[in-house]
Short mmCIF file of C-alpha atoms in Angstrom, two decimals:
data_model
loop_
_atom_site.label_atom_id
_atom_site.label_comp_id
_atom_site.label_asym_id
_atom_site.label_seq_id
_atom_site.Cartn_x
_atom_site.Cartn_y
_atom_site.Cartn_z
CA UNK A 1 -160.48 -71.62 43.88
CA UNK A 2 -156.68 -72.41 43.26
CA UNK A 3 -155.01 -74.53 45.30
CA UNK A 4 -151.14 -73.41 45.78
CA UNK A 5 -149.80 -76.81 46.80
CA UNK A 6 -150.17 -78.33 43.48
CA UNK A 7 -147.81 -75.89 42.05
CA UNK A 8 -144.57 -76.98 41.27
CA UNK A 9 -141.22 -74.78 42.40
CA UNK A 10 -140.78 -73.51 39.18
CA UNK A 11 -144.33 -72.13 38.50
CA UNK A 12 -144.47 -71.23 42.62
CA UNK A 13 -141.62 -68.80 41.43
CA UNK A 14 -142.68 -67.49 38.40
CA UNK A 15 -145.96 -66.46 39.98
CA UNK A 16 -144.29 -64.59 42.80
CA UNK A 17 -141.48 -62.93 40.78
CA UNK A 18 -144.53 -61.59 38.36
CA UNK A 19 -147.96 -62.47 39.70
CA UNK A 20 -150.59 -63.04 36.97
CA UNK A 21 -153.95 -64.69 36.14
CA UNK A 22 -156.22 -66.73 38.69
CA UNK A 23 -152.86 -68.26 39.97
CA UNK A 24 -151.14 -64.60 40.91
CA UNK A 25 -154.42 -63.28 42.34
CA UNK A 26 -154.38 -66.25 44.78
CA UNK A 27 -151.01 -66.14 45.40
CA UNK A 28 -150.98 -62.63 46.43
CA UNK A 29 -153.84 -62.67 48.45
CA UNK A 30 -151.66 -65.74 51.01
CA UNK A 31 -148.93 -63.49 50.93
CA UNK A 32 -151.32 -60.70 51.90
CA UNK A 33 -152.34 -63.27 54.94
CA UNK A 34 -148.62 -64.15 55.49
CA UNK A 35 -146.99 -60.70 55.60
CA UNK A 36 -150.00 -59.54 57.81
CA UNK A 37 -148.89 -61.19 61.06
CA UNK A 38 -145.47 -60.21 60.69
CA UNK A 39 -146.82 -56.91 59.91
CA UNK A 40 -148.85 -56.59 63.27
CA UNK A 41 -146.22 -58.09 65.33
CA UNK A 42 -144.22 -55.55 63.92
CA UNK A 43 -146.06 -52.54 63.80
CA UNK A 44 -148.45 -52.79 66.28
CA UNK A 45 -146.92 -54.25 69.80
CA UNK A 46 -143.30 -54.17 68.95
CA UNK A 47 -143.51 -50.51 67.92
CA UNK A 48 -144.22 -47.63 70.15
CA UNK A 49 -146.06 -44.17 68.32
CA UNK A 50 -148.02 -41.08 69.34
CA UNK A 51 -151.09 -40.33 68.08
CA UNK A 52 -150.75 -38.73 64.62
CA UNK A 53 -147.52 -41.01 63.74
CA UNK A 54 -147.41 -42.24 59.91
CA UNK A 55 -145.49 -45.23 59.13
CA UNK A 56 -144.68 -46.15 55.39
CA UNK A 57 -145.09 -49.82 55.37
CA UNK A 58 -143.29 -50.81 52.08
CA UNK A 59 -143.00 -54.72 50.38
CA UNK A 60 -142.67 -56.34 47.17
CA UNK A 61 -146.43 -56.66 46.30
CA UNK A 62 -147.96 -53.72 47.82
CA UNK A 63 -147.36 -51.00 49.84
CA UNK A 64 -149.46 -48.64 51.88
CA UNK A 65 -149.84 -45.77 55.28
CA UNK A 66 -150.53 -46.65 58.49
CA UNK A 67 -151.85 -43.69 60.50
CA UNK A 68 -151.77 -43.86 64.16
#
């Protein structure tokens, strides 16, 4: 397991402005973690839909449909 907080700035920034190795695979998956609660605040009780709605959720590491 990595830990992140050993990282320094400048290799904190490499790995999130091109993810790679055992470092970016950690490092994406607490973004992942991150970006999910904004996500849910967002999308699901900020954000009114009907049934059958798609939503293109769209970031810098991944992107992917909601269907509602």
């Amino acid at each position: 397991m990595v830990d992140l907080s050993t990282l320094t700035p400048a290799e904190r920034a490499q790995q999130l402005g091109h993810p790679d190795g055992e470092i970016g695979l950690a490092i994406t998956e607490r973004l992942n973690t991150v970006n999910r609660r904004v996500n849910e605040a967002v999308f699901f009780t900020d954000l009114t839909s009907s049934q059958g709605t798609t939503f293109l959720k769209s970031g810098l590491a991944m992107a992917a449909w909601c269907r509602f």
